[in-house]
């Protein structure tokens, strides 16, 4: 009862402080262009993780005019968006596309209608404005693999300078590292927030033989303290880092709440876009290029609506064919299995009224951190990328917060009551808990994005085809077994955690099976599979002879002039880790390709030896 009253007070305080803070910030640095030019040099569709970077870099050339068009509104409209500890409150709001997949045949069996929830940012900053702010670049083997498969210019040595260019590292131990940058627009800070990260997570991994490393440095394999895109206690999205500092440039226009319905193509050449704003259709032309930066779902949807995609699919939709390309194919995504462990130290984040007041007054305290405190990357072959990522999430779950959490993942409502009872028992008997997220980094299953209809306002059909390939189950089982060994370390047992903790969780029908058998874990994997918000590769890049590629290594759409795609959809394969950092890198490199300049020559010379 006392905890419920405390949360009620917290909610009231959040409401009051949000009201005053929002009304103070609402007009700050807003620049909506109600009257647009008829023509721009460059039109960018989507002000997300990549689009905001492009808008900044392309408008550096004051002789070039740039329009960036975003379907959502300003990131300043939701105060919770700035608070690092509250990304979960942003899902299923107007800043989220709130997609659902088609029913999955071999996964998501405990989710409502067997559909996975797919949050995607519909706001300035895109998914960088609603994500969990984790900064992971990926493995050097990822990018070297892209280059070996025909993506010339995308090896690790090619892309490292662009990561460095963006970055302003604020982790004291990394400021002198050659792998990191200082003074860039993207602030990257230390994510450590509780005693668990060093005393339990790091020490536990050390007992298993994994040393602490910089996962964005020389080698990704091992344990690393989290790096997050947070500045002065606030989320540092690409809207804040890249777009807002450029919004006063006279050659950059920003159009929000503008829903692009079609790319205008004449004689195999992109010449502009049409979009709806305030229920009015607008047409804007591009002198040089149209650049699609809608992400791995929206970019293929718009291309297909515009006649660029698989011939048979477009024919079935009666859309005139412009270019027969494998748009929407090769969908890759990370999968996650969450495991909870007991913590008698109660060190994990547990929101309180007073810590929220501390945040509102000083932008410090628990609300100023994401609480994804650490990662570990597991590797079978030193010449290949890691196959699995552990992410350690130091947060407690009050039982009365389970309804919104269940809605976030689209959990079947019939399971919610048992889940509530489980967390209520932990709260009463143990006091605390934390999560270990097992993330499958390189699934072999491939999915698709397809049009539901020719109506651009209809959500596309998203079929990730989770767990279709049997090796995905095998790799997840390897990761689960490693997690159970971790739970048996002295470091984990010191806070009351044990390998039997996951079996205590409420996961019907799997609880009737013997634990820790493969049968139990396969059941749990099939039923409780969660999307990790990292879809990629639906407009994948490749060389000109590659029949699986939509864009060439310069990110130009094959067979259509003056049209590029710049976002996570062009990744040859999904990277090892969270995808926001590599998406920003892609946009940095794309800006140089578009402008035909080399902005990182000095950085490249400095890091040539790495």
XYZ file of C-alpha atoms in Angstrom:
610
model
C 0.000 0.000 0.000
C 2.792 2.389 0.923
C 4.598 1.675 -2.355
C 1.412 2.288 -4.341
C 0.903 5.625 -2.561
C 4.511 6.567 -3.304
C 3.998 5.825 -6.994
C 0.746 7.807 -7.040
C 2.616 10.782 -5.587
C 5.393 10.298 -8.144
C 2.899 10.301 -11.009
C 1.344 13.527 -9.675
C 4.746 15.199 -9.319
C 5.725 14.069 -12.827
C 2.545 15.625 -14.171
C 3.004 18.969 -12.430
C 6.701 19.356 -13.251
C 6.194 18.162 -16.805
C 3.484 20.797 -17.326
C 5.710 23.679 -16.237
C 8.836 22.333 -17.955
C 6.969 21.675 -21.199
C 5.435 25.129 -21.339
C 8.842 26.720 -20.757
C 10.490 24.688 -23.518
C 7.695 24.514 -26.045
C 8.677 27.569 -28.040
C 12.437 27.149 -27.708
C 14.244 26.872 -31.018
C 11.120 25.771 -32.922
C 11.201 26.585 -36.592
C 8.321 25.176 -38.631
C 8.315 26.293 -42.255
C 4.683 26.780 -43.245
C 5.649 28.167 -46.646
C 8.150 25.970 -48.444
C 10.180 26.579 -51.549
C 8.978 24.940 -54.743
C 12.421 23.436 -55.289
C 15.430 22.421 -53.187
C 18.780 20.957 -54.113
C 18.313 18.059 -51.676
C 15.155 16.609 -50.155
C 15.583 14.263 -47.177
C 12.602 12.059 -46.290
C 12.694 11.219 -42.584
C 14.274 13.240 -39.768
C 15.458 10.205 -37.850
C 18.827 8.879 -36.741
C 20.269 9.248 -40.242
C 18.153 12.097 -41.632
C 19.113 14.593 -38.920
C 22.798 13.923 -39.556
C 22.348 14.411 -43.304
C 20.427 17.658 -42.802
C 23.293 19.065 -40.746
C 26.112 17.941 -43.009
C 24.490 18.790 -46.360
C 23.446 22.251 -45.169
C 27.044 23.014 -44.135
C 27.382 23.961 -47.782
C 25.489 27.264 -47.679
C 25.166 27.221 -51.456
C 22.968 24.109 -51.288
C 19.330 24.254 -50.204
C 18.033 21.375 -48.096
C 14.530 20.311 -47.070
C 14.009 17.610 -44.466
C 10.492 16.197 -44.119
C 9.297 14.319 -41.008
C 5.978 12.506 -40.509
C 6.025 13.158 -36.763
C 6.305 16.303 -34.702
C 8.892 17.944 -32.471
C 10.758 16.005 -29.811
C 10.092 18.942 -27.489
C 6.408 18.008 -27.298
C 6.960 15.138 -24.849
C 8.976 15.942 -21.736
C 9.489 12.239 -20.974
C 11.512 12.005 -24.174
C 14.398 13.861 -22.524
C 14.547 11.664 -19.405
C 17.054 8.821 -19.867
C 15.350 6.465 -17.401
C 11.927 6.596 -19.080
C 12.169 5.338 -22.682
C 9.475 2.747 -21.998
C 6.907 5.514 -21.504
C 7.411 6.638 -25.114
C 6.083 3.489 -26.740
C 2.492 3.474 -27.982
C 2.377 7.268 -27.919
C 2.005 9.578 -30.903
C 5.800 9.649 -31.224
C 5.827 5.908 -31.984
C 4.702 4.287 -35.258
C 3.661 1.401 -32.961
C 3.965 -1.282 -35.604
C 2.978 -4.914 -35.103
C 4.332 -7.801 -37.147
C 2.185 -10.347 -38.906
C 1.532 -13.446 -36.744
C 4.745 -15.442 -36.348
C 4.638 -19.150 -37.090
C 7.608 -20.313 -35.014
C 8.013 -17.572 -32.400
C 6.130 -15.038 -30.231
C 3.639 -17.707 -29.191
C 2.893 -16.000 -25.860
C 2.254 -12.643 -27.488
C -1.213 -11.456 -28.415
C -2.108 -12.959 -31.810
C 1.548 -14.071 -31.997
C 2.463 -10.576 -33.170
C 5.639 -8.813 -32.047
C 5.473 -5.129 -31.106
C 7.808 -2.983 -33.207
C 8.283 0.540 -31.810
C 9.746 3.010 -34.331
C 10.288 6.729 -33.765
C 7.752 9.060 -35.420
C 9.284 12.346 -34.272
C 12.305 14.554 -34.907
C 15.251 12.297 -34.140
C 13.291 9.197 -35.135
C 14.162 6.133 -33.101
C 17.101 7.983 -31.514
C 14.398 9.960 -29.680
C 12.636 6.899 -28.229
C 15.391 4.280 -27.954
C 17.435 3.187 -24.927
C 20.437 5.362 -25.878
C 22.935 2.475 -26.004
C 26.058 3.395 -28.004
C 27.506 0.277 -29.642
C 29.303 0.616 -32.966
C 29.524 -3.068 -33.870
C 32.410 -5.436 -34.513
C 35.226 -4.633 -36.907
C 34.412 -8.026 -38.464
C 30.931 -6.744 -39.369
C 32.271 -4.009 -41.618
C 35.135 -6.059 -43.030
C 32.485 -8.642 -43.908
C 30.464 -6.004 -45.770
C 33.542 -5.086 -47.810
C 34.304 -8.729 -48.627
C 30.750 -9.142 -49.932
C 31.151 -6.303 -52.395
C 30.525 -3.125 -50.389
C 33.715 -1.345 -51.382
C 34.575 1.539 -49.056
C 32.764 0.089 -46.030
C 35.531 -1.877 -44.280
C 36.309 -1.151 -40.640
C 39.216 1.116 -41.571
C 36.908 2.973 -43.957
C 34.133 3.608 -41.417
C 36.089 4.134 -38.175
C 36.926 7.783 -39.019
C 33.210 8.566 -39.380
C 32.409 7.108 -35.951
C 35.166 9.282 -34.511
C 34.018 12.383 -36.407
C 30.563 12.299 -34.805
C 31.660 11.586 -31.279
C 32.266 13.684 -28.201
C 33.371 11.032 -25.708
C 32.813 12.021 -22.088
C 33.974 8.786 -20.448
C 37.154 9.852 -18.598
C 39.035 6.602 -19.195
C 38.418 6.798 -22.962
C 39.155 10.454 -23.698
C 42.710 9.683 -24.788
C 41.789 6.596 -26.796
C 42.593 6.714 -30.523
C 39.330 4.866 -31.127
C 37.222 7.753 -29.828
C 36.552 11.336 -30.805
C 36.296 14.534 -28.787
C 34.401 17.628 -29.860
C 31.878 16.039 -32.208
C 28.145 16.750 -31.946
C 27.181 13.358 -30.459
C 27.881 13.188 -26.727
C 28.677 9.688 -25.438
C 28.815 9.325 -21.660
C 29.354 6.696 -18.975
C 26.248 4.607 -18.309
C 27.318 3.104 -14.973
C 24.718 3.881 -12.320
C 24.713 1.238 -9.544
C 27.106 -0.981 -7.626
C 25.892 -3.984 -9.634
C 27.855 -3.090 -12.756
C 31.284 -3.596 -11.189
C 30.511 -5.776 -8.201
C 28.292 -8.295 -9.965
C 28.280 -8.016 -13.780
C 31.963 -7.313 -14.415
C 33.215 -9.662 -11.731
C 30.848 -12.410 -12.833
C 32.069 -12.200 -16.442
C 35.657 -12.123 -15.191
C 35.035 -15.410 -13.371
C 33.975 -16.865 -16.724
C 37.229 -15.669 -18.294
C 36.041 -12.469 -19.970
C 38.064 -9.342 -19.266
C 36.762 -5.768 -19.259
C 37.259 -4.077 -22.630
C 36.069 -1.045 -24.542
C 33.433 -2.606 -26.803
C 33.863 0.338 -29.181
C 37.620 -0.082 -29.208
C 40.160 -2.620 -30.427
C 38.112 -5.734 -29.644
C 34.450 -6.131 -28.869
C 34.716 -9.507 -27.144
C 34.502 -9.360 -23.355
C 32.668 -7.270 -20.769
C 32.243 -3.531 -21.215
C 30.748 -0.733 -19.181
C 27.860 0.883 -21.017
C 28.375 3.967 -23.169
C 25.194 5.970 -23.770
C 24.085 9.018 -25.760
C 23.232 11.187 -22.758
C 24.416 14.761 -22.212
C 24.055 16.676 -18.938
C 21.421 14.227 -17.767
C 19.282 14.359 -20.934
C 18.795 12.097 -23.943
C 21.079 13.278 -26.734
C 19.197 12.246 -29.858
C 20.282 13.119 -33.389
C 17.609 15.837 -33.320
C 19.431 17.531 -30.453
C 22.962 16.699 -31.547
C 22.721 17.393 -35.281
C 19.440 18.955 -36.404
C 18.776 21.702 -33.862
C 22.253 23.280 -34.110
C 21.635 23.641 -37.874
C 18.005 24.790 -37.836
C 18.855 28.480 -38.009
C 20.772 28.091 -41.252
C 18.892 29.934 -44.004
C 19.434 27.102 -46.490
C 17.828 24.391 -44.279
C 14.051 24.022 -43.977
C 12.337 21.533 -41.672
C 8.769 20.378 -42.303
C 7.204 18.322 -39.498
C 3.873 16.463 -39.436
C 4.457 15.932 -43.159
C 3.581 12.452 -44.418
C 5.362 11.567 -47.655
C 3.170 9.475 -49.940
C 5.294 9.105 -53.060
C 8.667 9.738 -54.660
C 8.140 11.554 -57.966
C 10.057 9.792 -60.745
C 10.329 10.852 -64.374
C 12.258 8.831 -66.949
C 13.967 6.745 -64.248
C 15.048 9.897 -62.381
C 13.832 11.072 -58.963
C 12.624 14.652 -59.288
C 10.772 15.303 -56.016
C 8.199 14.094 -53.493
C 4.542 14.508 -52.686
C 3.394 14.693 -49.072
C 0.376 15.503 -46.926
C 0.511 18.199 -44.241
C -2.576 19.562 -42.485
C -4.738 17.512 -44.878
C -3.256 19.359 -47.859
C -1.205 17.712 -50.583
C 2.152 19.349 -51.306
C 4.619 18.718 -54.137
C 8.269 19.761 -53.813
C 10.929 19.222 -56.449
C 14.624 18.321 -56.045
C 17.321 19.720 -58.311
C 20.015 17.273 -57.248
C 18.819 14.333 -55.127
C 15.997 12.796 -53.142
C 17.371 10.928 -50.126
C 15.179 8.377 -48.323
C 15.952 8.039 -44.605
C 12.779 6.487 -43.243
C 14.395 3.427 -41.667
C 14.155 -0.305 -42.311
C 10.330 -0.274 -42.387
C 9.316 3.056 -43.897
C 12.024 3.320 -46.559
C 11.074 0.089 -48.366
C 7.391 0.951 -47.975
C 7.849 4.318 -49.715
C 10.045 2.847 -52.453
C 7.432 0.197 -53.238
C 4.595 2.728 -53.237
C 6.682 4.644 -55.794
C 7.143 1.660 -58.107
C 10.543 0.454 -56.916
C 10.469 -3.083 -55.580
C 9.847 -6.751 -56.415
C 8.064 -6.963 -59.758
C 5.558 -9.652 -58.730
C 4.555 -7.856 -55.531
C 4.077 -4.496 -57.244
C 2.123 -6.185 -60.038
C -0.213 -7.748 -57.475
C -0.777 -4.250 -56.067
C -1.277 -2.807 -59.579
C 1.570 -0.333 -59.010
C 3.393 0.632 -62.231
C 6.925 -0.748 -62.175
C 9.837 1.700 -62.217
C 12.631 -0.658 -61.101
C 12.500 -4.374 -60.291
C 14.614 -4.553 -57.140
C 14.532 -6.777 -53.993
C 13.159 -3.956 -51.817
C 11.801 -5.235 -48.497
C 13.707 -8.527 -48.701
C 16.579 -9.674 -46.449
C 15.051 -8.235 -43.267
C 17.374 -8.945 -40.335
C 16.625 -8.202 -36.693
C 18.038 -8.965 -33.273
C 16.036 -11.256 -30.994
C 16.003 -11.052 -27.210
C 15.295 -13.463 -24.365
C 15.041 -11.724 -20.973
C 16.005 -13.443 -17.723
C 15.435 -12.021 -14.255
C 17.736 -12.629 -11.269
C 17.241 -11.958 -7.580
C 19.125 -9.131 -5.901
C 19.020 -8.978 -2.111
C 21.046 -5.749 -2.210
C 18.132 -3.972 -3.959
C 20.727 -1.901 -5.803
C 18.863 -1.711 -9.104
C 16.914 1.412 -10.085
C 13.596 1.705 -8.245
C 11.870 5.019 -9.052
C 10.903 7.320 -6.200
C 9.315 10.734 -5.913
C 12.475 12.191 -4.433
C 14.802 10.898 -7.128
C 12.474 12.369 -9.731
C 12.552 15.730 -7.952
C 16.348 15.500 -7.899
C 16.290 14.982 -11.639
C 13.922 17.857 -12.372
C 15.908 20.251 -10.217
C 19.480 19.206 -11.049
C 19.320 16.771 -14.034
C 21.167 14.247 -11.858
C 20.424 11.087 -9.902
C 18.876 7.781 -11.028
C 16.548 9.353 -13.616
C 19.587 10.786 -15.462
C 20.774 7.264 -16.391
C 19.342 4.585 -18.698
C 20.406 1.735 -16.350
C 21.537 -0.539 -19.175
C 24.817 -0.629 -17.297
C 26.950 -3.123 -19.108
C 27.334 -5.510 -22.027
C 29.211 -8.687 -22.749
C 29.916 -10.050 -26.217
C 30.496 -13.777 -26.714
C 32.515 -15.068 -29.644
C 33.270 -18.573 -30.972
C 35.797 -17.529 -33.601
C 38.297 -14.693 -33.153
C 38.061 -14.028 -36.907
C 34.285 -13.612 -36.861
C 31.817 -11.270 -35.143
C 30.376 -12.257 -31.758
C 27.237 -14.361 -31.910
C 25.607 -13.155 -28.689
C 25.318 -10.027 -26.562
C 24.401 -9.856 -22.888
C 22.956 -6.544 -21.777
C 22.677 -6.016 -18.033
C 19.621 -3.961 -17.112
C 19.654 -2.699 -13.519
C 15.999 -1.925 -12.998
C 13.362 -3.248 -10.615
C 9.808 -3.815 -11.788
C 7.053 -2.782 -9.379
C 4.080 -5.132 -9.978
C 1.661 -2.310 -10.796
C 3.901 -1.270 -13.719
C 3.401 -4.622 -15.432
C 0.283 -3.683 -17.383
C 2.045 -0.981 -19.437
C 5.083 -3.255 -19.797
C 2.882 -6.082 -21.069
C 1.370 -3.688 -23.590
C 4.846 -2.619 -24.707
C 5.748 -6.166 -25.791
C 2.187 -7.140 -26.802
C 2.036 -9.884 -24.147
C -1.080 -12.033 -24.166
C -3.387 -10.555 -21.464
C -4.172 -14.055 -20.152
C -0.575 -14.308 -18.902
C -0.466 -10.925 -17.166
C -2.024 -12.036 -13.848
C 0.574 -14.740 -13.205
C 3.375 -12.347 -14.125
C 1.997 -9.790 -11.662
C 1.991 -12.387 -8.860
C 5.599 -13.360 -9.626
C 6.945 -9.806 -9.367
C 4.820 -9.112 -6.306
C 6.430 -12.106 -4.589
C 9.944 -10.903 -5.529
C 9.175 -7.470 -4.140
C 7.900 -8.886 -0.844
C 10.307 -11.782 -0.293
C 13.584 -10.724 -1.909
C 13.424 -6.968 -2.269
C 15.045 -6.532 -5.644
C 15.978 -7.974 -9.022
C 17.784 -7.185 -12.261
C 17.676 -8.428 -15.840
C 20.126 -10.114 -18.165
C 19.068 -9.754 -21.794
C 20.292 -12.461 -24.175
C 20.478 -10.975 -27.672
C 20.981 -13.067 -30.805
C 23.265 -10.898 -32.916
C 23.340 -12.661 -36.278
C 20.148 -14.606 -36.915
C 20.056 -16.720 -40.050
C 16.309 -16.289 -40.428
C 15.318 -13.633 -42.967
C 12.100 -11.662 -43.166
C 10.279 -9.250 -45.444
C 8.479 -5.918 -45.594
C 5.509 -5.842 -47.970
C 2.704 -3.434 -48.758
C -0.669 -4.113 -47.211
C -2.333 -1.951 -49.856
C -1.630 1.008 -52.116
C -2.841 3.361 -49.384
C 0.335 5.004 -47.979
C -1.397 5.426 -44.608
C -1.873 1.670 -44.174
C 0.864 0.063 -42.110
C 3.096 -2.280 -44.105
C 3.159 -6.026 -43.535
C 6.193 -6.797 -41.381
C 7.234 -10.442 -41.278
C 10.598 -10.940 -39.531
C 10.130 -14.720 -39.832
C 11.621 -15.175 -36.370
C 13.317 -18.490 -35.542
C 12.645 -19.967 -38.961
C 16.248 -21.170 -39.241
C 17.123 -23.915 -36.709
C 20.568 -22.416 -36.002
C 18.924 -19.418 -34.336
C 17.560 -21.688 -31.596
C 20.969 -23.344 -31.205
C 22.773 -20.009 -30.760
C 20.207 -18.764 -28.253
C 20.581 -22.012 -26.282
C 24.356 -21.469 -26.177
C 23.780 -17.992 -24.810
C 21.275 -19.190 -22.214
C 23.687 -21.827 -20.957
C 26.391 -19.160 -20.664
C 23.949 -17.004 -18.674
C 23.242 -19.871 -16.273
C 26.986 -20.348 -15.756
C 27.239 -16.625 -15.068
C 24.439 -16.898 -12.506
C 26.428 -19.578 -10.704
C 29.480 -17.349 -10.186
C 30.494 -16.092 -6.781
C 29.709 -12.529 -7.845
C 26.091 -13.339 -8.722
C 25.503 -15.583 -5.718
C 26.794 -12.826 -3.415
C 23.590 -10.844 -4.065
C 21.292 -13.869 -3.866
C 21.119 -14.657 -7.579
C 21.293 -18.269 -8.764
C 20.897 -20.373 -11.929
C 17.454 -21.495 -10.742
C 16.035 -17.941 -10.714
C 14.781 -17.974 -14.326
C 12.728 -21.112 -13.619
C 10.808 -19.214 -10.940
C 9.480 -16.810 -13.545
C 5.915 -17.230 -14.772
C 6.205 -18.546 -18.324
C 3.327 -20.877 -19.182
C 3.210 -23.473 -20.654
C 6.961 -23.936 -20.188
C 6.875 -24.100 -16.372
C 5.473 -27.642 -16.585
C 8.674 -28.844 -18.282
C 11.777 -29.973 -16.424
C 14.389 -27.294 -15.719
C 17.028 -26.605 -17.003
C 16.349 -28.934 -19.936
C 16.674 -27.881 -23.582
C 12.982 -28.725 -23.909
C 12.122 -26.060 -21.322
C 14.322 -23.410 -22.931
C 13.177 -24.128 -26.492
C 9.601 -23.744 -25.264
C 10.477 -20.450 -23.652
C 12.367 -19.209 -26.716
C 9.452 -20.057 -28.997
C 6.869 -18.426 -26.714
C 8.670 -15.417 -25.228
C 10.641 -13.987 -28.122
C 11.015 -10.208 -28.032
C 12.021 -7.778 -30.750
C 15.152 -5.776 -29.827
C 14.291 -2.786 -32.047
C 17.134 -3.276 -34.558
C 15.618 -4.040 -37.996
C 18.013 -3.618 -40.917
C 18.946 -4.618 -44.463
C 15.620 -4.215 -46.316
C 17.365 -1.997 -48.907
C 20.735 -3.658 -48.528
C 23.817 -2.451 -50.325
C 25.966 -4.486 -52.691
C 27.919 -4.252 -55.906
C 26.273 -3.730 -59.274
C 26.154 -7.459 -60.035
C 24.535 -8.383 -56.714
C 20.916 -9.428 -57.337
C 20.131 -9.140 -53.601
C 21.159 -5.458 -53.431
C 18.883 -2.420 -53.722
C 21.607 0.240 -53.511
C 25.230 0.329 -54.629
C 28.139 1.116 -52.246
C 27.470 4.841 -52.825
C 23.911 4.146 -51.562
C 22.378 5.045 -54.923
C 19.218 3.126 -55.830
C 20.088 0.852 -58.733
C 18.424 1.886 -61.977
C 17.031 5.203 -60.726
C 19.029 8.418 -60.956
C 19.230 11.051 -58.204
C 17.803 8.709 -55.566
C 19.626 7.339 -52.520
C 18.694 5.479 -49.371
C 20.600 6.426 -46.211
C 19.561 4.627 -43.029
C 19.772 1.200 -41.323
C 17.973 -0.442 -44.240
C 21.151 -0.278 -46.368
C 23.255 -2.336 -43.937
C 24.642 -5.390 -45.676
C 23.932 -7.327 -42.487
C 22.797 -6.271 -39.048
C 25.732 -5.194 -36.894
C 26.897 -6.787 -33.642
C 25.056 -4.669 -31.103
C 22.644 -1.765 -31.011
C 22.194 -0.158 -34.425
C 21.881 3.572 -33.686
C 25.625 4.322 -33.714
C 26.282 2.574 -37.064
C 23.244 4.296 -38.575
C 24.719 7.672 -37.627
C 28.040 6.571 -39.132
C 26.291 5.600 -42.384
C 24.776 9.082 -42.609
C 28.124 10.764 -41.918
C 29.783 8.786 -44.709
C 26.816 9.292 -47.054
C 27.079 13.067 -46.650
C 30.657 12.915 -47.902
C 29.624 10.692 -50.810
C 26.847 13.102 -51.779
C 29.025 16.222 -51.470
C 32.011 14.453 -53.050
C 34.343 15.536 -50.257
C 36.589 13.784 -47.733
C 35.860 15.352 -44.363
C 37.769 12.726 -42.371
C 41.133 12.735 -44.118
C 42.994 13.904 -41.020
C 41.203 11.393 -38.795
C 41.922 8.598 -41.244
C 45.635 9.356 -41.209
C 45.616 9.345 -37.418
C 43.921 5.941 -37.070
C 45.507 4.158 -40.026
C 47.426 1.891 -37.641
C 44.362 0.671 -35.732
